[in-house]
Coordinates of C-alpha atoms in Angstrom, one line a residue:
M1 CA 5.4 -1.7 40.0
I2 CA 6.3 -4.5 37.6
E3 CA 8.3 -7.2 39.4
G4 CA 11.6 -8.7 38.3
I5 CA 12.9 -5.4 36.8
A6 CA 15.5 -3.0 38.0
P7 CA 13.7 -0.3 40.1
A8 CA 14.8 2.6 37.9
L9 CA 13.5 0.9 34.8
A10 CA 10.3 -0.2 36.5
K11 CA 9.6 3.4 37.4
A12 CA 10.3 4.5 33.8
L13 CA 7.8 1.9 32.5
E14 CA 5.2 3.0 35.0
K15 CA 5.7 6.6 34.1
R16 CA 5.3 5.6 30.4
G17 CA 1.9 3.9 31.2
Y18 CA 3.0 0.3 30.9
L19 CA 0.5 -1.9 32.8
E20 CA 1.7 -5.2 31.5
L21 CA 4.7 -6.5 29.6
T22 CA 4.5 -8.1 26.1
A23 CA 5.3 -11.8 25.5
V24 CA 8.9 -11.1 24.3
Q25 CA 9.5 -8.7 27.2
K26 CA 8.5 -11.3 29.8
A27 CA 10.5 -14.0 28.0
V28 CA 13.9 -12.1 28.3
L29 CA 13.3 -11.7 32.1
E30 CA 13.2 -15.4 32.8
P31 CA 16.0 -16.5 35.2
A32 CA 17.5 -18.8 32.5
V33 CA 18.1 -15.7 30.2
K34 CA 19.4 -13.3 32.9
Q35 CA 23.1 -13.5 32.0
A36 CA 23.0 -15.8 29.0
D37 CA 23.3 -15.2 25.3
A38 CA 20.0 -15.3 23.5
L39 CA 18.6 -15.7 20.0
V40 CA 15.2 -14.1 20.0
S41 CA 12.6 -14.2 17.2
A42 CA 9.9 -11.6 17.5
Q43 CA 7.8 -9.8 15.0
T44 CA 7.9 -6.1 14.3
G45 CA 5.7 -4.2 16.8
S46 CA 6.1 -6.8 19.6
G47 CA 8.0 -4.5 21.9
K48 CA 11.4 -6.0 21.3
T49 CA 13.3 -2.6 21.8
V50 CA 12.1 -2.4 25.4
A51 CA 12.7 -6.1 25.7
F52 CA 16.4 -5.9 25.0
G53 CA 16.6 -2.8 27.1
L54 CA 15.3 -4.8 30.0
A55 CA 17.5 -7.7 29.2
L56 CA 20.7 -5.5 29.2
A57 CA 20.0 -3.9 32.6
P58 CA 21.4 -6.8 34.8
T59 CA 24.6 -7.0 32.7
L60 CA 25.2 -3.2 32.5
L61 CA 24.1 -2.1 35.9
G62 CA 24.9 -5.2 38.0
E63 CA 23.5 -4.6 41.5
A64 CA 23.8 -0.8 41.2
E65 CA 20.7 1.4 40.6
R66 CA 22.6 4.1 38.6
F67 CA 25.5 4.3 36.3
G68 CA 28.8 5.9 37.3
Q69 CA 31.0 8.3 35.2
A70 CA 30.7 7.6 31.5
Q71 CA 33.8 6.4 29.9
A72 CA 34.2 3.6 27.3
P73 CA 30.8 2.1 26.4
L74 CA 29.5 -0.9 28.3
G75 CA 26.7 -1.8 25.9
L76 CA 26.5 -1.7 22.1
V77 CA 23.3 -1.9 20.0
V78 CA 23.7 -2.5 16.2
A79 CA 20.7 -1.7 13.9
P80 CA 20.4 -2.0 10.1
T81 CA 19.2 1.5 9.3
R82 CA 19.6 5.1 10.4
E83 CA 15.9 5.5 11.3
L84 CA 15.9 2.3 13.4
A85 CA 19.1 3.2 15.2
L86 CA 17.7 6.7 16.1
Q87 CA 14.4 5.1 17.2
V88 CA 16.2 2.6 19.4
A89 CA 18.3 5.4 21.0
R90 CA 15.0 7.3 21.8
E91 CA 13.4 4.3 23.4
L92 CA 16.5 3.5 25.5
S93 CA 16.7 7.2 26.6
W94 CA 13.4 7.2 28.4
L95 CA 13.8 3.6 29.6
Y96 CA 17.2 4.4 31.2
E97 CA 16.4 8.0 32.1
Q98 CA 16.5 7.4 35.9
T99 CA 19.7 5.4 35.8
G100 CA 21.8 8.4 34.6
A101 CA 22.8 6.6 31.4
T102 CA 24.5 8.5 28.6
I103 CA 23.5 7.1 25.2
A104 CA 25.4 8.0 22.0
T105 CA 24.5 7.4 18.4
C106 CA 26.8 6.6 15.4
V107 CA 24.8 6.4 12.2
G108 CA 25.5 7.0 8.5
G109 CA 24.5 10.3 7.1
M110 CA 25.2 12.3 10.3
D111 CA 28.2 14.5 11.2
M112 CA 31.0 12.1 12.0
R113 CA 33.0 14.8 13.8
S114 CA 30.2 15.5 16.2
E115 CA 29.8 11.8 16.9
R116 CA 33.5 11.6 17.6
R117 CA 33.4 14.4 20.1
T118 CA 30.4 12.7 21.9
L119 CA 32.3 9.4 22.1
E120 CA 35.4 11.2 23.5
R121 CA 33.2 12.6 26.3
G122 CA 32.1 9.1 27.2
A123 CA 28.9 7.0 26.9
H124 CA 27.4 4.0 28.6
I125 CA 25.5 2.7 25.6
V126 CA 26.2 3.3 21.9
V127 CA 23.6 2.7 19.2
G128 CA 24.7 2.7 15.6
T129 CA 24.6 1.2 12.1
P130 CA 27.2 -1.3 11.1
G131 CA 29.1 0.8 8.5
R132 CA 29.5 3.9 10.7
L133 CA 30.4 1.8 13.8
R134 CA 33.1 0.1 11.9
D135 CA 34.5 3.4 10.7
H136 CA 34.7 4.8 14.3
I137 CA 36.4 1.6 15.5
T138 CA 38.9 1.6 12.7
R139 CA 39.7 5.3 13.3
G140 CA 40.2 4.7 17.0
A141 CA 37.2 7.0 18.0
L142 CA 35.2 4.1 19.5
D143 CA 36.8 1.9 22.1
I144 CA 34.8 -1.3 22.5
S145 CA 37.3 -3.1 24.7
G146 CA 35.1 -2.6 27.8
L147 CA 31.9 -3.9 26.3
T148 CA 29.9 -6.3 28.5
A149 CA 26.9 -6.8 26.1
V150 CA 26.2 -6.5 22.3
V151 CA 22.7 -6.4 20.8
L152 CA 22.1 -7.1 17.1
D153 CA 18.6 -5.7 16.3
E154 CA 16.8 -6.9 13.1
A155 CA 19.7 -9.3 12.4
D156 CA 18.0 -10.8 9.4
E157 CA 17.6 -7.4 7.7
M158 CA 21.3 -6.6 8.4
L159 CA 22.3 -9.7 6.5
D160 CA 19.8 -9.0 3.7
L161 CA 21.4 -5.5 3.3
G162 CA 24.9 -6.9 3.0
F163 CA 26.3 -6.0 6.4
R164 CA 27.7 -9.5 7.2
E165 CA 31.4 -8.4 6.8
D166 CA 30.8 -5.3 9.0
L167 CA 29.0 -7.4 11.7
E168 CA 31.8 -10.0 11.8
F169 CA 34.4 -7.2 12.1
I170 CA 32.5 -5.6 15.1
L171 CA 31.9 -8.9 16.9
G172 CA 35.5 -9.9 16.2
E173 CA 36.8 -6.7 17.8
A174 CA 34.5 -6.9 20.9
P175 CA 35.7 -8.8 24.0
A176 CA 35.3 -12.5 23.9
E177 CA 33.7 -12.5 27.4
R178 CA 30.7 -10.6 26.6
R179 CA 26.9 -11.2 26.4
T180 CA 25.5 -11.3 22.8
L181 CA 21.7 -10.9 22.2
M182 CA 20.4 -11.3 18.7
F183 CA 16.9 -10.2 17.8
S184 CA 15.4 -11.2 14.5
A185 CA 11.9 -11.4 12.9
T186 CA 12.9 -14.7 11.3
V187 CA 15.7 -17.1 11.9
P188 CA 17.0 -18.3 8.5
R189 CA 20.1 -20.5 8.1
A190 CA 22.4 -17.4 7.8
I191 CA 21.2 -16.1 11.2
A192 CA 21.6 -19.5 12.8
T193 CA 25.2 -19.8 11.5
L194 CA 26.0 -16.3 12.7
A195 CA 24.6 -17.1 16.2
K196 CA 26.5 -20.4 16.4
K197 CA 29.8 -18.6 15.6
Y198 CA 29.5 -15.6 17.9
Q199 CA 27.2 -16.8 20.7
H200 CA 27.9 -19.4 23.5
N201 CA 25.1 -21.8 24.5
A202 CA 22.5 -19.2 23.5
V203 CA 19.0 -19.5 24.8
R204 CA 16.5 -19.7 21.9
I205 CA 13.4 -17.6 22.5
E206 CA 10.3 -17.6 20.3
A207 CA 7.9 -15.0 21.5
A208 CA 4.4 -16.4 22.3
G209 CA 1.9 -15.6 19.7
E210 CA 4.5 -15.6 16.9
A211 CA 2.5 -18.2 15.0
K212 CA -0.5 -15.9 14.9
Q213 CA 0.8 -13.1 12.8
H214 CA -0.6 -9.6 13.4
H215 CA -4.0 -10.5 14.9
D216 CA -4.8 -6.8 15.2
I217 CA -4.4 -6.2 11.5
E218 CA -7.3 -6.6 9.0
Y219 CA -5.9 -7.8 5.7
R220 CA -7.9 -6.9 2.5
A221 CA -6.9 -8.0 -1.0
L222 CA -8.5 -5.6 -3.4
L223 CA -8.8 -6.9 -7.0
V224 CA -8.5 -4.2 -9.7
A225 CA -8.0 -3.8 -13.4
A226 CA -4.3 -3.3 -14.1
S227 CA -4.9 0.2 -15.4
D228 CA -6.7 1.2 -12.3
R229 CA -4.0 0.7 -9.7
D230 CA -3.4 4.4 -9.0
N231 CA -7.1 5.1 -9.0
A232 CA -7.8 2.3 -6.5
I233 CA -5.1 3.7 -4.1
V234 CA -6.8 7.1 -4.3
N235 CA -10.1 5.6 -3.3
V236 CA -8.6 3.5 -0.5
L237 CA -7.0 6.6 1.0
R238 CA -10.2 8.6 0.7
F239 CA -12.4 5.8 2.0
Y240 CA -10.5 5.3 5.3
E241 CA -9.2 8.8 5.8
A242 CA -6.5 7.4 8.1
R243 CA -4.6 9.8 10.3
N244 CA -1.4 8.2 9.1
A245 CA -0.9 5.9 6.1
I246 CA 2.1 4.4 4.4
V247 CA 2.1 3.2 0.7
F248 CA 4.8 0.7 -0.3
C249 CA 6.3 0.5 -3.8
N250 CA 9.0 -1.8 -5.1
T251 CA 11.1 0.8 -6.9
R252 CA 12.2 4.4 -6.6
A253 CA 10.6 5.2 -9.9
A254 CA 7.3 4.0 -8.6
V255 CA 7.6 6.1 -5.5
N256 CA 8.3 9.2 -7.5
H257 CA 5.4 8.5 -9.9
L258 CA 2.9 7.9 -7.1
T259 CA 4.1 10.9 -5.0
A260 CA 3.5 13.2 -8.0
R261 CA 0.1 11.6 -8.7
L262 CA -1.1 12.0 -5.1
N263 CA 0.3 15.5 -4.8
N264 CA -1.7 16.5 -7.8
R265 CA -4.8 15.0 -6.1
N266 CA -4.4 17.3 -3.1
F267 CA -3.1 14.7 -0.7
S268 CA -0.4 15.7 1.9
V269 CA 2.4 13.4 0.9
V270 CA 6.0 12.7 1.7
A271 CA 8.3 10.2 0.0
L272 CA 11.1 7.9 1.3
S273 CA 13.6 6.4 -1.0
G274 CA 17.3 5.7 -1.1
E275 CA 18.0 8.8 -3.2
L276 CA 17.1 11.1 -0.3
S277 CA 19.7 12.5 2.1
Q278 CA 19.5 11.9 5.8
N279 CA 18.3 15.5 6.4
E280 CA 15.5 15.0 3.8
R281 CA 14.4 11.7 5.4
S282 CA 14.3 13.2 8.9
H283 CA 12.1 16.1 7.7
A284 CA 9.8 13.7 5.9
L285 CA 9.3 11.6 9.0
Q286 CA 8.8 14.6 11.2
A287 CA 6.1 15.9 8.9
M288 CA 4.3 12.6 9.3
R289 CA 4.7 12.6 13.1
D290 CA 3.4 16.2 13.6
G291 CA 0.5 15.9 11.2
R292 CA 1.8 18.1 8.3
A293 CA 1.7 15.0 6.1
R294 CA -0.7 12.1 6.3
V295 CA 0.6 9.7 3.5
C296 CA 4.2 8.3 3.3
I297 CA 5.2 6.6 0.0
A298 CA 8.3 4.4 0.5
T299 CA 10.3 1.5 -0.8
D300 CA 10.9 -1.5 1.5
V301 CA 14.6 -0.6 2.1
A302 CA 13.9 3.0 2.8
A303 CA 11.1 2.2 5.2
R304 CA 13.0 -0.3 7.3
G305 CA 13.2 0.7 10.9
I306 CA 10.9 3.7 10.7
D307 CA 8.2 4.0 13.4
L308 CA 5.2 6.2 12.7
P309 CA 3.0 6.4 15.8
G310 CA -0.7 5.8 15.3
L311 CA -0.2 4.4 11.8
E312 CA -3.7 3.1 10.8
L313 CA -3.3 2.0 7.2
V314 CA -0.7 0.2 5.1
I315 CA -1.3 0.0 1.3
H316 CA 0.8 -2.3 -0.9
A317 CA 0.8 -0.4 -4.2
D318 CA 3.2 -3.1 -5.5
L319 CA 2.7 -6.6 -4.2
P320 CA 5.4 -7.8 -1.8
T321 CA 7.8 -10.3 -3.3
N322 CA 7.7 -12.8 -0.4
P323 CA 5.7 -13.5 2.9
D324 CA 8.4 -11.9 5.1
T325 CA 8.2 -8.6 3.2
L326 CA 4.4 -8.7 3.6
L327 CA 4.7 -9.2 7.3
H328 CA 7.3 -6.5 7.8
R329 CA 5.3 -4.0 5.8
S330 CA 2.1 -4.8 7.5
G331 CA 3.7 -4.8 11.0
R332 CA 4.0 -1.0 10.8
T333 CA 0.3 -0.8 11.8
G334 CA -1.8 -2.7 14.4
R335 CA 0.7 -2.0 17.3
A336 CA 0.1 -1.8 21.0
G337 CA -3.4 -3.1 20.9
R338 CA -4.5 -0.7 18.2
K339 CA -6.3 -2.0 15.1
G340 CA -4.8 -1.5 11.6
I341 CA -5.6 -2.2 8.0
S342 CA -3.3 -3.7 5.4
A343 CA -4.7 -3.4 1.9
L344 CA -3.1 -5.2 -1.0
I345 CA -3.8 -3.6 -4.5
V346 CA -4.0 -6.7 -6.7
P347 CA -4.1 -6.2 -10.5
H348 CA -6.1 -9.1 -12.0
P349 CA -3.1 -10.7 -13.7
A350 CA -1.2 -10.9 -10.4
R351 CA -4.1 -12.5 -8.4
R352 CA -2.5 -16.0 -8.3
R353 CA 0.8 -14.6 -7.1
C354 CA -0.9 -12.7 -4.4
E355 CA -2.7 -15.8 -3.3
R356 CA 0.6 -17.7 -3.0
V357 CA 2.2 -14.9 -0.9
L358 CA -0.8 -14.8 1.5
Q359 CA -0.8 -18.6 1.8
A360 CA 2.9 -18.7 2.6
A361 CA 2.4 -16.0 5.2
R362 CA -0.5 -17.9 6.7
I363 CA -2.8 -14.9 6.3
A364 CA -6.5 -15.2 5.4
A365 CA -7.2 -11.9 3.6
E366 CA -10.7 -10.8 2.7
W367 CA -11.0 -10.5 -1.1
A368 CA -13.1 -7.5 -2.2
R369 CA -13.4 -4.7 -4.7
P370 CA -11.7 -1.4 -3.9
P371 CA -14.0 1.3 -2.7
S372 CA -16.0 2.7 -5.6
A373 CA -16.6 6.4 -6.0
E374 CA -20.1 5.9 -4.6
D375 CA -18.7 4.1 -1.5
V376 CA -16.3 7.0 -0.9
I377 CA -19.0 9.6 -1.2
A378 CA -21.3 7.6 1.2
R379 CA -18.5 7.4 3.7
D380 CA -17.9 11.1 3.4
N381 CA -21.6 11.7 4.1
E382 CA -21.4 9.5 7.2
R383 CA -18.4 11.5 8.5
M384 CA -20.2 14.8 7.9
L385 CA -23.3 13.6 9.8
A386 CA -21.1 12.5 12.7
D387 CA -19.2 15.9 12.8
P388 CA -19.5 17.2 16.4
A389 CA -19.9 20.7 15.0
L390 CA -23.4 19.8 13.8
S391 CA -24.6 18.8 17.2
E392 CA -23.0 21.6 19.3
P393 CA -25.5 24.3 20.5
V394 CA -25.3 27.7 18.8
G395 CA -23.3 30.1 21.0
E396 CA -24.4 33.5 22.0
S397 CA -21.7 35.2 19.9
E398 CA -22.8 33.2 16.9
Q399 CA -26.6 33.6 17.1
E400 CA -26.9 37.0 15.5
F401 CA -24.9 36.1 12.4
V402 CA -26.5 32.7 12.1
T403 CA -29.9 34.4 12.0
T404 CA -28.6 36.8 9.3
L405 CA -27.4 33.9 7.2
L406 CA -30.7 31.9 7.5
E407 CA -32.7 35.0 6.6
K408 CA -30.6 35.8 3.6
F409 CA -30.0 32.3 2.1
G410 CA -32.4 30.0 3.8
P411 CA -31.6 26.6 5.5
Q412 CA -31.5 24.6 2.2
Q413 CA -28.9 26.9 0.5
M414 CA -26.8 27.0 3.7
A415 CA -26.8 23.2 3.9
A416 CA -25.8 23.0 0.2
A417 CA -23.0 25.5 0.8
Y418 CA -21.7 23.5 3.8
L419 CA -21.8 20.3 1.7
R420 CA -19.9 21.9 -1.2
Q421 CA -17.3 23.4 1.1
N422 CA -16.7 20.0 2.8
R423 CA -16.3 18.2 -0.5
S424 CA -14.1 20.8 -2.1
S425 CA -11.5 20.3 0.6
R426 CA -11.1 16.6 -0.4
S427 CA -9.8 14.9 -3.5
A428 CA -12.6 13.7 -5.7
P429 CA -12.9 9.9 -5.8
E430 CA -12.1 7.9 -8.9
Y431 CA -14.5 5.8 -11.0
L432 CA -13.1 2.3 -11.4
S433 CA -13.6 -0.2 -14.2
E434 CA -14.6 -3.9 -13.8
S435 CA -11.7 -6.2 -12.8
G436 CA -13.0 -9.7 -13.3
P437 CA -14.5 -12.1 -10.8
L438 CA -13.3 -12.4 -7.2
P439 CA -11.5 -15.6 -6.1
A440 CA -13.7 -18.3 -4.7
M441 CA -12.4 -17.7 -1.2
G442 CA -13.4 -14.0 -1.3
K443 CA -16.7 -12.5 -0.7
S444 CA -19.0 -11.9 -3.6
A445 CA -19.6 -8.4 -2.6
N446 CA -18.2 -4.9 -3.3
H447 CA -16.2 -2.9 -0.8
A448 CA -19.3 -1.4 0.9
G449 CA -20.8 -4.8 1.6
T450 CA -23.6 -4.6 -0.9
P451 CA -24.0 -7.4 -3.4
S452 CA -22.3 -6.8 -6.7
R453 CA -24.7 -6.4 -9.6
D454 CA -24.6 -8.7 -12.6
R455 CA -24.5 -6.5 -15.7
D456 CA -26.4 -9.2 -17.7
D457 CA -29.3 -8.7 -15.3
F458 CA -29.4 -4.9 -15.5
G459 CA -33.2 -4.8 -15.9
D460 CA -35.3 -2.5 -18.2
S461 CA -33.0 -0.3 -20.2
V462 CA -32.5 2.0 -23.2
W463 CA -29.5 1.9 -25.5
F464 CA -27.8 5.0 -26.7
S465 CA -25.1 5.5 -29.3
L466 CA -22.1 7.8 -28.8
S467 CA -20.1 9.1 -31.7
V468 CA -16.7 8.0 -30.3
G469 CA -15.1 4.6 -30.4
R470 CA -11.8 2.7 -30.3
K471 CA -10.2 4.8 -33.0
Q472 CA -10.8 7.9 -30.9
N473 CA -9.2 6.1 -27.9
A474 CA -12.5 6.0 -26.0
E475 CA -12.4 4.0 -22.8
P476 CA -15.0 3.2 -20.1
R477 CA -12.7 4.6 -17.4
W478 CA -13.3 8.2 -18.8
L479 CA -16.7 7.7 -20.4
I480 CA -18.4 6.7 -17.2
P481 CA -17.3 9.7 -15.1
M482 CA -18.0 12.0 -18.1
L483 CA -21.6 10.6 -18.4
C484 CA -22.1 10.9 -14.6
R485 CA -20.8 14.5 -14.6
T486 CA -22.5 15.9 -17.7
A487 CA -25.6 13.8 -18.0
D488 CA -26.7 13.7 -14.4
L489 CA -26.3 10.0 -13.9
T490 CA -24.9 7.7 -11.3
K491 CA -22.7 4.7 -12.0
R492 CA -25.5 2.4 -11.0
E493 CA -27.7 3.8 -13.8
I494 CA -25.2 2.8 -16.4
G495 CA -25.2 -0.8 -17.6
A496 CA -23.1 -2.4 -20.3
I497 CA -20.8 -0.4 -22.5
R498 CA -20.0 -1.9 -26.0
M499 CA -17.0 -0.3 -27.8
Q500 CA -16.9 -0.3 -31.6
P501 CA -14.3 1.3 -33.9
E502 CA -16.3 4.5 -34.6
E503 CA -19.1 4.5 -32.0
T504 CA -19.9 3.3 -28.5
F505 CA -23.2 1.8 -27.3
V506 CA -24.2 2.6 -23.7
Q507 CA -27.0 1.0 -21.7
I508 CA -29.0 3.4 -19.5
A509 CA -31.6 2.3 -17.0
A510 CA -35.1 2.8 -18.5
N511 CA -36.3 5.0 -15.6
S512 CA -33.3 7.3 -16.1
A513 CA -33.5 7.7 -19.9
D514 CA -35.8 10.7 -19.8
S515 CA -33.7 12.6 -17.3
F516 CA -30.6 11.6 -19.4
L517 CA -32.2 13.1 -22.6
Q518 CA -33.2 16.2 -20.7
A519 CA -29.7 16.7 -19.3
I520 CA -27.9 16.5 -22.6
G521 CA -30.4 18.9 -24.2
P522 CA -32.0 19.2 -27.7
Q523 CA -28.6 19.3 -29.4
M524 CA -28.0 15.7 -28.3
T525 CA -24.3 16.3 -27.7
I526 CA -21.9 15.7 -24.7
Q527 CA -18.6 17.4 -24.2
G528 CA -19.4 19.7 -27.1
N529 CA -18.7 17.4 -30.0
I530 CA -19.8 13.8 -28.9
R531 CA -23.1 13.1 -30.6
V532 CA -25.7 11.0 -28.8
A533 CA -28.5 9.0 -30.5
M534 CA -31.2 6.8 -29.1
V535 CA -31.1 3.2 -30.4
E536 CA -34.4 1.4 -31.2
G537 CA -34.3 -1.9 -29.3
E538 CA -31.0 -3.6 -28.7
P539 CA -28.0 -2.8 -31.1
D540 CA -27.0 -5.6 -33.4
F541 CA -23.3 -5.9 -32.3
G542 CA -22.8 -8.8 -34.7
R543 CA -23.2 -6.5 -37.8
S544 CA -20.7 -3.9 -36.6
A545 CA -17.9 -2.9 -38.9
Y546 CA -15.4 -4.6 -36.7
R547 CA -14.7 -8.3 -36.9
T548 CA -11.9 -10.2 -35.3
P549 CA -9.4 -11.4 -37.9
R550 CA -9.0 -15.1 -38.5
P551 CA -6.1 -16.6 -36.5
D552 CA -4.6 -17.9 -39.8
K553 CA -4.8 -14.6 -41.6
K554 CA -2.8 -11.5 -40.6
P555 CA -3.7 -8.0 -41.8
H556 CA -1.5 -6.4 -44.4
R557 CA 1.1 -4.1 -43.1
G558 CA -0.3 -0.6 -42.6
K559 CA -3.9 -1.7 -43.1
G560 CA -6.7 -2.4 -40.7
N561 CA -8.3 -5.8 -39.9
F562 CA -10.2 -7.5 -42.7
T563 CA -13.9 -7.0 -42.8
G564 CA -16.6 -9.1 -44.2
K565 CA -16.2 -7.5 -47.6
D566 CA -12.6 -8.7 -47.7
K567 CA -13.9 -12.3 -47.3
P568 CA -16.8 -12.7 -49.8
W569 CA -16.2 -16.4 -49.9
E570 CA -17.6 -16.8 -46.3
A571 CA -21.1 -18.1 -46.6
K572 CA -23.5 -17.1 -43.9
S573 CA -25.3 -19.8 -41.9
K574 CA -28.9 -19.5 -40.7
A575 CA -27.6 -18.4 -37.3
G576 CA -25.6 -15.6 -39.0
K577 CA -22.2 -17.2 -38.4
P578 CA -19.7 -18.2 -41.1
A579 CA -20.3 -21.8 -42.2
K580 CA -17.4 -24.1 -41.7
P581 CA -16.1 -25.9 -44.8
K582 CA -16.8 -29.6 -44.8
S583 CA -13.3 -30.6 -45.7
G584 CA -11.7 -28.3 -43.2
K585 CA -10.1 -26.3 -46.0
K586 CA -10.9 -22.8 -47.1
P587 CA -13.5 -22.6 -49.8
A588 CA -12.4 -21.4 -53.2
N589 CA -12.7 -17.7 -53.8
P590 CA -15.3 -17.2 -56.5
I591 CA -13.9 -13.8 -57.5
A592 CA -10.4 -15.2 -58.1
P593 CA -9.8 -16.3 -61.7
A594 CA -10.0 -20.1 -62.2
K595 CA -6.7 -21.7 -62.7
P596 CA -6.5 -23.7 -66.0
R597 CA -6.4 -27.4 -65.5
K598 CA -3.3 -29.2 -66.6
K599 CA -3.9 -31.6 -69.5
P600 CA -3.2 -35.2 -68.7
K601 CA 0.0 -36.5 -70.2
S602 CA -0.5 -39.0 -72.9
S603 CA 0.5 -42.4 -71.9

């Protein structure tokens, strides 16, 4: 039995499987804190709900082991969101189970009449959100004249959400001779001011290990091309195959977009945003808890206070705006000694901003590429080989039909059928385009840990021309998977891709050229209408029809860029580049008619 705790609470902890208290839980049990006000800073996932439950016991119970008849509440816990308030009520219910405590909730979005009837029957502890608590107090349904202790949970978030006026009203209506405990992840000036006004000689507690943020979380910053954000999220989800994952977006529109995209890709997804009703939010969270959904897409505000047990993966689809948001988001995983992964999807233009946020949060993230399609497929194969079903002995009831299957189809065909069935149940991975060099502090490796290949050192190759270009909206992001799918290639067999207005040059590994030609057939077409031609040697990209316009010359409205024919005055140097005028001025156009010289005026 854990010492220094009320016997009824100690039994509840033992029943729950607690062998040792966390740092913040030990801190609130110190003799100096026993009946004093306290300002506690502890990060999300540090066990602070149980901590203030333990801290309240001496004040609420005194020397008794059980509560008496429930009347006006003795304790009040204020939380910023509905989900957090309901979660706190669940935690206190099992912690105080053997004390006979009655715990009531007052949260926005729930039936106010039902809450009023519960309060009329009496409660020892009330847990609620600021706005709903104020409503009940104003209407006379909640009598807080007998309070002996008040807890403000996630006080910094309550101020961020604009609940200062409600909090000051509640604290002003509570008895002056009460105990006030404030729990906050951070202690900005606004929290310090609130504590000074409503607490008396408060003990300041900083949970041990606060400086070492989330040591059970592996942070990965995944650099992507800006157009590949959604594709990278798909590959991260597929690579880790987490039991539970949460994807954070900055806006409701982004949540709706990503939810639709992942639903179309056969992921079991739920969304959390401010536009949902309480009933819809409750159903979404329950789907995550019972396994009907595996991915939750949410905004920061909507996700505040939610607790998803066993959450293994946090993905930042949109970068957090500040270090506190990064820590709050990531703190959903890596709890209770379990390991978690926090993956930041970093578009290349936002790399510097991400570095600043990580530095401010004192987090050393590993910079890497997102998992490629090949990485995802390799991980799928590993999971298949580790499937216990493949190593279990054949049962007697199965033997006869197994023999029939092998005789009819053979082992190779059966293995291929198993592979296809396994892959068809999962979303296909996405092919990602290059996203620029990794930061110097990152590892020069791709996601799987194999060295990234320099395209300039591709090795022996053959160039092919495809009859699509920029004018046909051709892009590497759809050309590469199309070639892999229809021409029997892997991404590693495709080298550089050079886009031109009317055609595209693709570099294919020399030892794959013959199989490539065989796959596309004698018609030399792909996708029905894209013509393919082999190029002798290396294409002369310098003689392509496209040429970048001069910075001092804009194209005419409605016309394309000027070509070499538009500029016949440009002389070619020996290196094939335009020769620079000696005077720095544009040479005269030999085609333009010569202007007549003015006759000198007679003196």
